[in-house]
Every structure is written in C-alpha cells, then in structure tokens.
Short mmCIF file of C-alpha atoms in Angstrom, two decimals:
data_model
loop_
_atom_site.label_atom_id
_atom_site.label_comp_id
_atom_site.label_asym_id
_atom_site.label_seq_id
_atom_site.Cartn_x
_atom_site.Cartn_y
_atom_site.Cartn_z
CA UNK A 890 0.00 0.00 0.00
CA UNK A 891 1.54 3.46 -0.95
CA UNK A 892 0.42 6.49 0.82
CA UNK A 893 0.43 10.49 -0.60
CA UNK A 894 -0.35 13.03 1.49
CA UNK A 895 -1.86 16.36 0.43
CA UNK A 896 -3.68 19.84 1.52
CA UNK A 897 -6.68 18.70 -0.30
CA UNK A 898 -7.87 15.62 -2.22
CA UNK A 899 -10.48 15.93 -4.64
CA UNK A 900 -12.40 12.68 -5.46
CA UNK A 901 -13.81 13.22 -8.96
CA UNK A 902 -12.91 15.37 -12.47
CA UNK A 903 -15.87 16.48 -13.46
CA UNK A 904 -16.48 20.56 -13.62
CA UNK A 905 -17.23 20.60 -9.47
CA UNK A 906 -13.51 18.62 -8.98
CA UNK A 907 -11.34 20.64 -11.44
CA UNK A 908 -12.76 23.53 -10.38
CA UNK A 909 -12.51 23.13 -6.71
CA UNK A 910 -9.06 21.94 -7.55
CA UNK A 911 -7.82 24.82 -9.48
CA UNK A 912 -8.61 27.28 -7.35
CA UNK A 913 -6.92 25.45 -4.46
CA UNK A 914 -3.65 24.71 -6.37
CA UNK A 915 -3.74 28.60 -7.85
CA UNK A 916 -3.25 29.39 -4.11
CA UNK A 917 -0.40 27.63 -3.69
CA UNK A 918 -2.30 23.93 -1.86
CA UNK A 919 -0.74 20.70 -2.30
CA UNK A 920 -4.00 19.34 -4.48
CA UNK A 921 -5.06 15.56 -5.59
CA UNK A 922 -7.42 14.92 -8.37
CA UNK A 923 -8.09 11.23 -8.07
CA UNK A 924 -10.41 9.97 -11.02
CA UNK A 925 -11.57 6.49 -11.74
CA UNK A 926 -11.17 6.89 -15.67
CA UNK A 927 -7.99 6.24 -17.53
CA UNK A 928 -6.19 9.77 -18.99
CA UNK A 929 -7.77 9.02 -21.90
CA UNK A 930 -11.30 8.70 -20.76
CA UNK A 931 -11.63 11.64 -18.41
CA UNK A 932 -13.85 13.91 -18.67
CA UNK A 933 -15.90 11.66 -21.25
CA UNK A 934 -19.54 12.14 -19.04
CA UNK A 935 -22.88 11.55 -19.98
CA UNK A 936 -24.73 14.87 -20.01
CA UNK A 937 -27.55 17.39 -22.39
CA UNK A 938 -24.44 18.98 -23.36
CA UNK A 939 -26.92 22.06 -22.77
CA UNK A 940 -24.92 24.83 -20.42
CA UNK A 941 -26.85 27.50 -19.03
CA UNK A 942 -24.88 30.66 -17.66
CA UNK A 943 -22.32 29.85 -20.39
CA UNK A 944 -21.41 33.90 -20.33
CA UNK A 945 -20.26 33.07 -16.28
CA UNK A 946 -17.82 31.00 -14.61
CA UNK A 947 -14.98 31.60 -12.15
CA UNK A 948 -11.72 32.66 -12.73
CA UNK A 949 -9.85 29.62 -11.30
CA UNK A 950 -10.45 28.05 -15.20
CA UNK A 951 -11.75 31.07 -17.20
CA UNK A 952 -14.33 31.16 -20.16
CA UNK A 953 -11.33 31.61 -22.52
CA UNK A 954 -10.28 28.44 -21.30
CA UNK A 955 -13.32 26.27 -22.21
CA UNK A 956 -14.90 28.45 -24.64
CA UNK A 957 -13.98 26.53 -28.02
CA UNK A 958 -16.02 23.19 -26.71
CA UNK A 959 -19.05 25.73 -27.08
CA UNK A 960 -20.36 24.03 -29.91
CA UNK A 961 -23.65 25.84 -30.51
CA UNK A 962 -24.24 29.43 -29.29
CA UNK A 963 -27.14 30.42 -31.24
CA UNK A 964 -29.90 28.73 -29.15
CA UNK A 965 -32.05 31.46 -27.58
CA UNK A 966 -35.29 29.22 -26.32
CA UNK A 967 -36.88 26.00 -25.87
CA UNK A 968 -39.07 24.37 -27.60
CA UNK A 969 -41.64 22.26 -25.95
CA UNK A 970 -43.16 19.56 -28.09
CA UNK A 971 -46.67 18.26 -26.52
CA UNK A 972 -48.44 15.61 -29.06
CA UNK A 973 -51.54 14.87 -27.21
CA UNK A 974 -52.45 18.90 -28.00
CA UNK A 975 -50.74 18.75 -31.47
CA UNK A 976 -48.87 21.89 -30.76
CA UNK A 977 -45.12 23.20 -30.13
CA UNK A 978 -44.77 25.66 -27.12
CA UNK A 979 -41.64 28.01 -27.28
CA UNK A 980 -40.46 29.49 -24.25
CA UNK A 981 -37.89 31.94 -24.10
CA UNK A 982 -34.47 31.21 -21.54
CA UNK A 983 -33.26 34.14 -19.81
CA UNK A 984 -29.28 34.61 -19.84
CA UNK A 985 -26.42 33.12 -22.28
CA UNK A 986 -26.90 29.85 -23.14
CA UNK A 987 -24.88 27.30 -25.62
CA UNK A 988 -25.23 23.45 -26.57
CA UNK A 989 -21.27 22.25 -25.69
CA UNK A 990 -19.33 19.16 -26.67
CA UNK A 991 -19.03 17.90 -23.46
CA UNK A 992 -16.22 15.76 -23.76
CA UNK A 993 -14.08 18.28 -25.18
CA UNK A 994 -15.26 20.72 -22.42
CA UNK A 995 -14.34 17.56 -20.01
CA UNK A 996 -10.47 17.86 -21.34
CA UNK A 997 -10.54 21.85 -20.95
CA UNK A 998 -11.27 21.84 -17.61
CA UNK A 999 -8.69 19.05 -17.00
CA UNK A 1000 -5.93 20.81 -18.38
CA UNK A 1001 -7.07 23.99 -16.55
CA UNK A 1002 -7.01 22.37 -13.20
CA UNK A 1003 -3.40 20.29 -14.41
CA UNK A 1004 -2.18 24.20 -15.37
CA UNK A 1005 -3.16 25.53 -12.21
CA UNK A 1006 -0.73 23.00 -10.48
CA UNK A 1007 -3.38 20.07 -9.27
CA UNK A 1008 -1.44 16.35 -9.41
CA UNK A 1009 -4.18 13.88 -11.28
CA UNK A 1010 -4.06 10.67 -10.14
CA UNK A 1011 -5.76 8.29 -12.94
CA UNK A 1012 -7.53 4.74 -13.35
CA UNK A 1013 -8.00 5.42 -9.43
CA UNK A 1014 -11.19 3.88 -7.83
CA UNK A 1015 -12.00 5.04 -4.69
CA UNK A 1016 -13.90 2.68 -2.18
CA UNK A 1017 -13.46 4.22 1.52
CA UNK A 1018 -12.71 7.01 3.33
CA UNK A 1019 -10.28 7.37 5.76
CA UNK A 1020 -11.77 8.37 8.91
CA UNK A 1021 -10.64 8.84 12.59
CA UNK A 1022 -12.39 10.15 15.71
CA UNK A 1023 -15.65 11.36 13.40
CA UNK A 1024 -13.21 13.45 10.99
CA UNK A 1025 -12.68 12.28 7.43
CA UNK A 1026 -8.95 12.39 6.56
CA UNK A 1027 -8.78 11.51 3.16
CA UNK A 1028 -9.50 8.35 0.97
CA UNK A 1029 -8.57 4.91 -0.16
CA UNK A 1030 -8.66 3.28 -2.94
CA UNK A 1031 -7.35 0.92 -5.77
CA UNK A 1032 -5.08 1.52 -8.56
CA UNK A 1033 -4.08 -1.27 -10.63
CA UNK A 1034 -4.57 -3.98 -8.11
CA UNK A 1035 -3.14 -1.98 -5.53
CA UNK A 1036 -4.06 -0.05 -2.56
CA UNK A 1037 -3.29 3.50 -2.26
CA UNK A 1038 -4.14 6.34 0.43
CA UNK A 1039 -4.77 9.79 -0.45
CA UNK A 1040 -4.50 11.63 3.05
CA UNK A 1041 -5.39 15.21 3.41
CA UNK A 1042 -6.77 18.31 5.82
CA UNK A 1043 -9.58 18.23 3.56
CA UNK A 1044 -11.39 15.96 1.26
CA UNK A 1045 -13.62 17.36 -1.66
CA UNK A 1046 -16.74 15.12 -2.41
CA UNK A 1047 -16.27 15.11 -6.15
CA UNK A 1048 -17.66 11.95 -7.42
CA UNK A 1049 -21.23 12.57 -8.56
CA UNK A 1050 -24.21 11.65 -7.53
CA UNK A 1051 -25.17 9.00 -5.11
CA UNK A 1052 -21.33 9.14 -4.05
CA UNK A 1053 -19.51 6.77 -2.50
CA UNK A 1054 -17.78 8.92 -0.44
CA UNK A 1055 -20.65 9.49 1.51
CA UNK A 1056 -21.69 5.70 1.88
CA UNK A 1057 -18.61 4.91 3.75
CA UNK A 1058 -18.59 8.24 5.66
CA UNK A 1059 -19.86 8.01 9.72
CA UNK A 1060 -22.42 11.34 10.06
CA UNK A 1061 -23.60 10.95 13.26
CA UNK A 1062 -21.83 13.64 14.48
CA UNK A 1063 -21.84 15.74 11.68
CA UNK A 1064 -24.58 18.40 10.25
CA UNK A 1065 -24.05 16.51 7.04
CA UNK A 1066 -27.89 15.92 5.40
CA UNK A 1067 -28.31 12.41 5.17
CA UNK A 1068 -31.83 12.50 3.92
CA UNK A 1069 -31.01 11.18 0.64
CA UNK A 1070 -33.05 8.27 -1.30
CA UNK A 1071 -32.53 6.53 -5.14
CA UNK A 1072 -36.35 7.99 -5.51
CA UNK A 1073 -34.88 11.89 -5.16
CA UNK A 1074 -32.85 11.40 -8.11
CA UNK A 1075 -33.23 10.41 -11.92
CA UNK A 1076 -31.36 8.44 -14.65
CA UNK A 1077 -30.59 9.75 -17.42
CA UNK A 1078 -29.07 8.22 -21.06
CA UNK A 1079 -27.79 10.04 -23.85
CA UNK A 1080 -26.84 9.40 -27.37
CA UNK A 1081 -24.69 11.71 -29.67
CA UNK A 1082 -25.93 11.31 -33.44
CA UNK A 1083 -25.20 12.66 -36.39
CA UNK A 1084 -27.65 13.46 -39.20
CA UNK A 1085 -27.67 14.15 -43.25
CA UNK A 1086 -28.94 17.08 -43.52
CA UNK A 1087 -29.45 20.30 -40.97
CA UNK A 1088 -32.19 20.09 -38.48
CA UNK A 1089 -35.02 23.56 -38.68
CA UNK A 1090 -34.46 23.88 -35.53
CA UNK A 1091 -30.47 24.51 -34.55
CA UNK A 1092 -31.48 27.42 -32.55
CA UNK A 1093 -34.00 25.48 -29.80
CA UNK A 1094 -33.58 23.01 -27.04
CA UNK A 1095 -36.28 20.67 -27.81
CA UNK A 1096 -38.05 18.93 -24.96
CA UNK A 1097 -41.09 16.20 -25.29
CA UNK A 1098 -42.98 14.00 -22.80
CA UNK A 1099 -42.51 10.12 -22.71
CA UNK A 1100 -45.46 8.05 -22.79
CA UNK A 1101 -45.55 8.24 -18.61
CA UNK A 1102 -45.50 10.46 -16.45
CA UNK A 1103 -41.91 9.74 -14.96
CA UNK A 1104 -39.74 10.72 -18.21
CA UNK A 1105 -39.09 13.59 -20.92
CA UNK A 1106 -37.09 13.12 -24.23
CA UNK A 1107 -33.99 15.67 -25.02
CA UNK A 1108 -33.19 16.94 -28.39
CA UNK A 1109 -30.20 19.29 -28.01
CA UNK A 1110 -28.08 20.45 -31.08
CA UNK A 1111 -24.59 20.50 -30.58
CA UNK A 1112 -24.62 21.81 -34.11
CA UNK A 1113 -27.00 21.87 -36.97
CA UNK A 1114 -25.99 17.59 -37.61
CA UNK A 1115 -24.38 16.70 -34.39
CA UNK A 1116 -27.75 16.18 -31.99
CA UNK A 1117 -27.26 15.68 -28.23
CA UNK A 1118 -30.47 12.89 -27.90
CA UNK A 1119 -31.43 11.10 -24.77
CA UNK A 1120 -33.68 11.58 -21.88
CA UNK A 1121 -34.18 11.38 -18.12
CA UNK A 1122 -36.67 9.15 -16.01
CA UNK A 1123 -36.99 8.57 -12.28
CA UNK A 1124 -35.16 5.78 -10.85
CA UNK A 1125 -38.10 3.89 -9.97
CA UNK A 1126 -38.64 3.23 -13.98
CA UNK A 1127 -37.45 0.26 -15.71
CA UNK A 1128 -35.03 2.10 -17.93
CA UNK A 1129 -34.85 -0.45 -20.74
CA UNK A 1130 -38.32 0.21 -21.53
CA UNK A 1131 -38.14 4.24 -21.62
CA UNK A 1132 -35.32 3.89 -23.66
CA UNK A 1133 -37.38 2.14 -26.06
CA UNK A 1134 -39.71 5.25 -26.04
CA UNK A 1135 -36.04 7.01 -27.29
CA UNK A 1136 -36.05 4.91 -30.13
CA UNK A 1137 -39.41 4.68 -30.95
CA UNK A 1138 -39.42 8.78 -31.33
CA UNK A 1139 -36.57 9.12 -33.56
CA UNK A 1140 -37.34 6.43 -35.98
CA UNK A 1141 -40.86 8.80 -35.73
CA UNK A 1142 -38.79 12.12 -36.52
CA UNK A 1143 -37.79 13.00 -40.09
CA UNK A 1144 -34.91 14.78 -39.87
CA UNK A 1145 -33.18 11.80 -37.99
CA UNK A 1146 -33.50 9.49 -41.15
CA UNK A 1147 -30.40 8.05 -41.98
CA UNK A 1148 -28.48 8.85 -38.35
CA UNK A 1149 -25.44 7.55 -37.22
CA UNK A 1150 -25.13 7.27 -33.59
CA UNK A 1151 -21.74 7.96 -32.17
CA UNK A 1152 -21.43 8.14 -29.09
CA UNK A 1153 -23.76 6.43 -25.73
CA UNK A 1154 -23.36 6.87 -22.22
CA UNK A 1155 -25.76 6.76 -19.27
CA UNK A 1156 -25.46 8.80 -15.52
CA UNK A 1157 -27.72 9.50 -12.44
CA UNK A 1158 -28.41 13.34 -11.36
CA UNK A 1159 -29.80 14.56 -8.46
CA UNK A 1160 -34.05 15.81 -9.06
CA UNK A 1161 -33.95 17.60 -5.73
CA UNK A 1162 -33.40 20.43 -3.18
CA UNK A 1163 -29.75 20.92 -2.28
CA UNK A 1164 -28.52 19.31 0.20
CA UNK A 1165 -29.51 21.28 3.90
CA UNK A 1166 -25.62 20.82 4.33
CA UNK A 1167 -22.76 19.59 2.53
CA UNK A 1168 -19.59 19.81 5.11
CA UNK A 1169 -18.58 17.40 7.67
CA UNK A 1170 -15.44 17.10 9.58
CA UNK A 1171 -12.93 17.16 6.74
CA UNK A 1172 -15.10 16.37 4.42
CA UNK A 1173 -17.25 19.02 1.98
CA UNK A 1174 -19.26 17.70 -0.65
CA UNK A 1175 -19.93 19.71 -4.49
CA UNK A 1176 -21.55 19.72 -7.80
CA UNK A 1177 -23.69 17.09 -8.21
CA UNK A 1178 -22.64 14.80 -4.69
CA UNK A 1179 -24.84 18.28 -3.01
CA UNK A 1180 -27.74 17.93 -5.22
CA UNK A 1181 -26.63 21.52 -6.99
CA UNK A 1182 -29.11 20.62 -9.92
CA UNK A 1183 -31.57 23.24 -11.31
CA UNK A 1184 -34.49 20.32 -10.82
CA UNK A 1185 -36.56 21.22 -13.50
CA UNK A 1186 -34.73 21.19 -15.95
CA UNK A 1187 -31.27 18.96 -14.82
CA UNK A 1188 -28.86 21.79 -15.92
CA UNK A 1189 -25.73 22.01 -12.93
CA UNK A 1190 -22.89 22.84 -15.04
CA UNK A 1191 -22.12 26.50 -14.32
CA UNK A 1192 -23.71 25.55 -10.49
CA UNK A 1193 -20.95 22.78 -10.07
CA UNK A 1194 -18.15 25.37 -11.20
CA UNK A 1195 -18.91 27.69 -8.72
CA UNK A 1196 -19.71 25.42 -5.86
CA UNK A 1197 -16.22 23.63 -6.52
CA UNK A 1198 -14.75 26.98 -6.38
CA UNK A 1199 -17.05 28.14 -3.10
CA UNK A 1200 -15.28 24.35 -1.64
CA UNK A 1201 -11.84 24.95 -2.12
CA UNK A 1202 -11.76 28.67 -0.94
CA UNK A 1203 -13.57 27.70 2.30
CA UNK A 1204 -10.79 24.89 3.00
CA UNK A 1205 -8.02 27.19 2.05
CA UNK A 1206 -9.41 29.58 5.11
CA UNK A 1207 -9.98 26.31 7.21
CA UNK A 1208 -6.64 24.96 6.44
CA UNK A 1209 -4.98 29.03 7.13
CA UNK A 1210 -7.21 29.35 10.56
CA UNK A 1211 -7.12 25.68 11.79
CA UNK A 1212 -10.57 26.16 12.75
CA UNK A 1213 -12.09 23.29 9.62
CA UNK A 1214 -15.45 22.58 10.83
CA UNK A 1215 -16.49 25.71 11.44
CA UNK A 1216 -14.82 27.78 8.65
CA UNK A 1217 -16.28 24.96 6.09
CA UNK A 1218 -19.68 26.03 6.92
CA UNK A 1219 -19.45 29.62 5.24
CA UNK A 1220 -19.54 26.85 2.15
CA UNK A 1221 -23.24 25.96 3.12
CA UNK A 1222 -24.14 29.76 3.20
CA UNK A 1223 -22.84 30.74 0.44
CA UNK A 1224 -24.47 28.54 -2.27
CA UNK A 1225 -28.01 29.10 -0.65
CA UNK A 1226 -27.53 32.74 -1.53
CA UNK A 1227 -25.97 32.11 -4.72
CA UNK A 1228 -28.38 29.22 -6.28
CA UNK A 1229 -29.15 27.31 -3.70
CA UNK A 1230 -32.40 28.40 -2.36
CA UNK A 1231 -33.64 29.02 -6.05
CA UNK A 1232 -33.37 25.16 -6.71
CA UNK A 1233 -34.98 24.61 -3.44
CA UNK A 1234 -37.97 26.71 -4.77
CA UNK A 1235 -38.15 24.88 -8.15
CA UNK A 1236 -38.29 21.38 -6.47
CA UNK A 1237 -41.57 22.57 -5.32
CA UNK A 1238 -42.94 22.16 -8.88
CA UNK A 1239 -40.94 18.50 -9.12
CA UNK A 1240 -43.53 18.05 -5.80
CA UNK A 1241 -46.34 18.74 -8.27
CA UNK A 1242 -45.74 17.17 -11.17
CA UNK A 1243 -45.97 13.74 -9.50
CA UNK A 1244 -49.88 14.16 -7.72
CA UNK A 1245 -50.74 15.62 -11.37
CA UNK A 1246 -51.66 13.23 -14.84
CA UNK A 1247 -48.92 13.74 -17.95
CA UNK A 1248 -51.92 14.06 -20.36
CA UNK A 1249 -53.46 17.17 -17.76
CA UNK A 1250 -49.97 18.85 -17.39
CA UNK A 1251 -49.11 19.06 -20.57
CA UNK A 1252 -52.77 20.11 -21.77
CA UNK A 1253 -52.78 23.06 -19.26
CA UNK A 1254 -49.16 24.07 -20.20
CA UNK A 1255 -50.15 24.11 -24.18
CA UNK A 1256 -52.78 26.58 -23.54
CA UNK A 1257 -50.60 28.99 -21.55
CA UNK A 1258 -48.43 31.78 -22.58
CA UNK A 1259 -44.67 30.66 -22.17
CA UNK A 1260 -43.11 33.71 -20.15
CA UNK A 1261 -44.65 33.04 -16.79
CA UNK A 1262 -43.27 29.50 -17.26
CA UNK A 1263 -39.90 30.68 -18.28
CA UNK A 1264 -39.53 32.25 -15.23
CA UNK A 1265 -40.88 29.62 -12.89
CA UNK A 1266 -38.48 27.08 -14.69
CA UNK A 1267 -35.37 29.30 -14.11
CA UNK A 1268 -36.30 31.48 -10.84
CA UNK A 1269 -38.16 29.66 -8.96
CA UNK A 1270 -41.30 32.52 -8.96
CA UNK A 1271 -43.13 34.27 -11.46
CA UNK A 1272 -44.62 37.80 -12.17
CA UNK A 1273 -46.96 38.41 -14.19
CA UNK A 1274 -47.76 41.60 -16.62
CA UNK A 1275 -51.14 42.21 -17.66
CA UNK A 1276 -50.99 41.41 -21.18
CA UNK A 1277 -49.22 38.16 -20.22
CA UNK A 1278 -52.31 37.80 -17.46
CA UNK A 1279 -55.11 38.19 -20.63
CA UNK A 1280 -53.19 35.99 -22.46
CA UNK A 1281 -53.29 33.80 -19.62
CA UNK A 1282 -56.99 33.77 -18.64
CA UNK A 1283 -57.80 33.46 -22.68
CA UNK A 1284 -55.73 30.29 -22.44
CA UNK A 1285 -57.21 28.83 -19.26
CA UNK A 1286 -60.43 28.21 -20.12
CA UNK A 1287 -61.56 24.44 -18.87
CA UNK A 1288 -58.19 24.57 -16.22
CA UNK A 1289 -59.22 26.86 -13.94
CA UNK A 1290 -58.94 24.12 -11.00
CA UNK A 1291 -55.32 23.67 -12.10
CA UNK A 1292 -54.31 26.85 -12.15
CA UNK A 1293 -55.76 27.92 -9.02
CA UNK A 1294 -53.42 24.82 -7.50
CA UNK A 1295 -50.68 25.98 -9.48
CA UNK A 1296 -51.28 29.36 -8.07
CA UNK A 1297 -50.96 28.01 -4.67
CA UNK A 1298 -48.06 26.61 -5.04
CA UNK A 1299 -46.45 28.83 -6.23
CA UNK A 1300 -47.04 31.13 -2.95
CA UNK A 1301 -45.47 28.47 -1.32
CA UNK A 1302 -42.77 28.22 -3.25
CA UNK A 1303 -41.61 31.73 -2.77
CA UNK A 1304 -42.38 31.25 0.83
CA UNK A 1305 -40.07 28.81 0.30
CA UNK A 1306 -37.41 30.41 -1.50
CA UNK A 1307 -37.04 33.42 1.48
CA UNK A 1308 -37.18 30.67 4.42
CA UNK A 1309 -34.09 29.60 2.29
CA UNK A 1310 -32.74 32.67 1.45
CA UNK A 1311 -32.65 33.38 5.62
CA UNK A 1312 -30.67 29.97 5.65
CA UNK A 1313 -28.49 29.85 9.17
CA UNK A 1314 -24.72 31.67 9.33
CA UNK A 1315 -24.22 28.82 12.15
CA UNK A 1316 -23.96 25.16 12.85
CA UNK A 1317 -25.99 25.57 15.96
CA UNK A 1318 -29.15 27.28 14.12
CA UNK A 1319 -29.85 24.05 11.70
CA UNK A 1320 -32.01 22.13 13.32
CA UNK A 1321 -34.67 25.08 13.80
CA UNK A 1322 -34.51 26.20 10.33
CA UNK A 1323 -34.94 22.61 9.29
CA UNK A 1324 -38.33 22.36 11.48
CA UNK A 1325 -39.77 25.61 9.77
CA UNK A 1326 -38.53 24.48 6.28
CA UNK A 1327 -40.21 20.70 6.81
CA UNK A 1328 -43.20 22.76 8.38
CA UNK A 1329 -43.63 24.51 4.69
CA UNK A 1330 -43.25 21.20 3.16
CA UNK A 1331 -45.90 19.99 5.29
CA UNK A 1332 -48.20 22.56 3.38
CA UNK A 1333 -46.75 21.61 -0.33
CA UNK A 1334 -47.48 18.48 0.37
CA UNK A 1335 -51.04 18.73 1.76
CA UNK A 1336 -51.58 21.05 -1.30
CA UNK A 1337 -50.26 18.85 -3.84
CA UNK A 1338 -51.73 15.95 -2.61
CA UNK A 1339 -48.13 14.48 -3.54
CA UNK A 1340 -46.23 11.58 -1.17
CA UNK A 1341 -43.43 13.13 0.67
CA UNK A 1342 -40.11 13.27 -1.21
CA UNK A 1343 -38.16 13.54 1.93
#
C-alpha cells in the first residue's frame, strides 16, 4: 500500500472537482485529483451537453479556457413539443446559453485544473474514506490492483451523484444531510448522433414528454448535424423500456432518417433540493454529490463550477485558521444565496408534477403563454404583466382548478425560496430552520396531494 499526502484531495474530475481543484492549487495547496477513468477517458460524461450561464464562470479556469467546446451558441429558447395537444410551445431562456461538446469541455477543464498545479491521479477507484475520531482524513482506494491512500486536511466530495464517499462516511456527528433516497434522483441516457442534412431547428432546445408520467425526451443540437439525444426518467422506472420510447421517437422524426449514432453513455443526477448541508469534519461535498441541480430542468454545469470553487476557498481559510469545521460552513451559506435556495424553490414544482396526470400537465401548459413559465423554470417565482395575465386567462379556459393549484403553489414556493434565502450563518441554528422548512413542506405536500419526497 503506498500512501500520498496532500492539503486537499479531490475525489472526482468532473467541472465541481477541477474547479474546486484549481482554485486550491492557484493558491499555492498541495491538491489531488483522483479519477476512476484512464487519462484518456476523463472527462468523457454523460450529459444534455446544454450549459446555461455559459457567459459566467470563475476565474480559477476562465471562459477563454473552455470556450472553443461551445459548440452551438445560437440557441435562444426551448421548444416544448406536446403531441396529445398537437402543438409546439416556445419558451424563451433568460441569460447566455450554448449546446457544448461535453467531452471536449471535459479535457478543458482538466488541463485547466493540471495548469493551475493540481497532481491527477488516474484509473483510481475510490472505495473508503479514511476516517478517525468522526473526521474524514482523506481516501482509499485501488489503482491497478493496488491499494493507495490519499490523506489530506480536507477531502472534496467530487464523485457525482449517489457518491460513495458518503456511503462509507460516519455522520452521526456531523450536520451533514443524510436524507437522501434513489427515488430523489433520476437516470438519465444520452446518445450523440449525427444526421444528413441540418435540423429547422439549430437554434431550440427541444423537450417532449414520454409516454408516462416519470420521463421527458432531449433533443439538443450540438450543431446543426451533431444532436445531443437522450432523456431522463426517475429511478423507480425500468429504464430499458423508456429507452425504447427514445427509439421509438426518432425512428418517428424525419430529420433523424439516416443517423449515425456515435457516441452512448448513461449517468444519475440529483431531481432535488440541495442538500440542507454539505460539510462534515474534513469532508465538503460539491456539484452534483450536493444535489446543486436546477431540478426542473437537470442543468448544474455553471452551479458545479462555482460550488467547486465556493469548496476549495472555504478549505483554504480552514486549512490558514485551523478552525475546519467551522470555517467549512461559510460553504453551506454561500451557495443558498448564490443558487441554492432558487433550486430549493423549483423542487416545489418536481412536488407537483408527481400528484398531477402527464396528459393534464401538458394540456394546461399548451394553452398557456410561455413567459410566466420561463420564469418559474429558471427562478423559482413568477410575475406576471397584464398582457401576459389576458393571455393567460384566454388560455385557461376548462383549467381553472389547475391553475388555481398551481397558483398556490407557487405562494409556497416563494415562501419557500425566502425561508431559504434566511438559511443559518451557524452550525448551531440548523435544526430550527430545518423544522420551519419541513413545516412549509408539510403545506406543499397537503396542497399537492403528492407523497413526501423527503
């Protein structure tokens, strides 16, 4: 068994783990980027290749850095496709957006990280952490056969969802949120294929309901030919059988005559709230491993960057002030005022979609005018001007019920969204907040008519 010894290990090379690595090694840290892929293979991860925010992202790896795997910058909106109304819904998205090749964008932020001075430490798998007296103090794993130790003040949870990390890690003593179940999170499978001719509609993120209620089809255009398709389904679903609903709707599509697929991969991603705290003894947990997913619409790419950057500047001050547990927790503050209570808003509607029939969702949302859904998909609350208010009422006719529940929810997901936004500035202060925020939940739920999701 060989044994390395670092400031900071980061399990994990995805945007959260270069990120949070970078900006550790910029300042000078002793960093580890462990990774279970070969050289070759990292950064190769299933994803919509969609990036939202593309026009932000810390300075640790700057835009310049990663901006030639943005593939497609021309898409402006998306473009909801509802068959059971026989109509196309476009709804505009706020802010810079682009369609990326992720795996190129996966080698980017690699090198950026490598640059900034981080050691990467391939073909890796990590299977335990190292743990003593309640504090985590680094990780173990295999490499080749062999054991190896990566030992370190801190440890960044890197490694994705439903990580491993925090399977092997002992909480009980820790604010670390352990409410986590398979049914808060969805799989997702994605296919890169390239067609003939141009597709109409290069400038759209096209989105279309599955046959049940528990999935939604992708159509994402890297380019005008190179088509990002795949879709995501809740983990309860037998997957084989929604990806036959894939490849039943592209054999249905045109434009996709005569496609070469080339390129499949598959991934879980968190369909929740953030975690109510991602830090531990040691141990602080980013990107997707802290459920930073938008979870309406699965985008966490720009999230991931900054919460890896958020990580490593609250262990540099931990490491400085020999004080980790409690510096670590400015972490936990400052991604529910960045994003963080915004995704715990939008889980709200995730709440409602499952006490509500496919065929009556997507009826009600065809007859609507797209703005006031733009903004509940991306902030989590939603004004409404008058003209978009005629429209509205003009549109509702025979969902009045609906929208009146829709209405109602959405007061309690901005009463939501400020309980989070008053989130605690100390350890001490979680447990109350948590008893008020579950107290809210209580409501959603009773209003919804939903099962609990936590």
């Amino acid at each position: 068994m060989s044994t390395h010894e670092y400031d900071i290990v980061v399990v994990g090379s995805g945007t959260s783990g270069c990120y949070a690595a970078a900006t550790a090694a910029r300042e000078g840290l002793d960093v580890a980027v462990v990774e279970r892929k070969s050289e070759a293979e990292a950064g190769h991860i299933a994803c919509g290749d969609a990036l939202k925010g593309a026009d932000s992202f810390p300075d640790a790896i700057p835009k310049s850095k990663i901006e030639s795997s943005f593939t497609n910058t021309a898409v402006d909106h998306g473009r909801f496709e509802i068959p059971s109304e026989d109509t196309v819904l476009d709804i505009p998205v706020p802010g810079e957006l682009a369609v990326i090749d992720r795996w190129e964008y996966g080698r980017k932020i690699i090198d950026g990280a490598d640059e900034a001075g981080a050691e990467f430490h391939y073909d890796t798998v990590v299977n335990d952490v190292i743990q003593e007296n309640g504090r985590v103090e680094g990780v173990r794993g295999k490499r080749e056969g062999e054991v190896e130790e990566f030992r370190a003040g801190i440890t960044v949870d890197a490694a994705g969802a439903l990580s491993v990390l925090q399977d092997n890690t002992d909480f009980s003593d820790a604010t670390f949120d352990t409410n986590v179940s398979y049914s808060q999170f969805c799989s997702a499978y994605r296919e890169i294929v390239e067609v003939p001719e141009p597709v109409e509609w290069d400038d759209a993120l096209v989105f279309k309901p599955t046959d049940r209620a528990s999935g939604y089809l992708w159509y994402f255009p890297r380019t005008p030919t190179t088509i990002n398709v795949g879709l995501g389904f809740q983990m309860t679903e037998e997957p084989m059988k929604l990806v036959q609903d894939l490849r039943n709707d592209l054999r249905s599509r045109p434009e996709f005559e005569g496609a070469e697929v080339v390129d499949k991969l598959g991934a879980a991603l968190p369909t929740r709230r953030p975690y109510d705290s991602a830090t531990a003894p040691g141990l602080v947990a980013v990107g997707d491993a802290a459920g930073l997913v938008n979870p309406t619409t699965g985008g966490g790419i720009a999230g991931a960057a900054y919460s890896g950057q958020y990580a490593a500047e609250e262990a540099i001050a931990a490491i400085s002030n020999g004080r980790t547990d409690e510096e670590l927790w400015r972490y936990n503050e400052r991604i529910m005022d960045h994003f963080g209570a915004r995704y715990a808003a939008l889980d709200v509607y995730n709440v409602l979609s499952t006490a509500v029939e496919v065929d009556e969702l997507t009826s009600m949302l065809a007859s609507l005018p797209g703005e006031p859904i733009a903004e509940a998909l991306y902030s989590g609350k939603t004004s409404i001007s008058p003209g978009v208010a005629l429209k509205t009422v003009r549109g509702a006719i025979g969902h009045l019920g609906q929208l009146w529940e829709i209405y109602q929810v959405r007061n309690l997901a901005e009463e939501l969204l400020a309980h989070y936004e008053s989130y605690p500035d100390r350890p001490s202060a979680l447990p109350r907040w948590q008893d008020q925020r579950d107290s809210i939940m209580e409501r959603v739920y009773e209003q919804t008519g939903a099962d609990p999701k936590y």
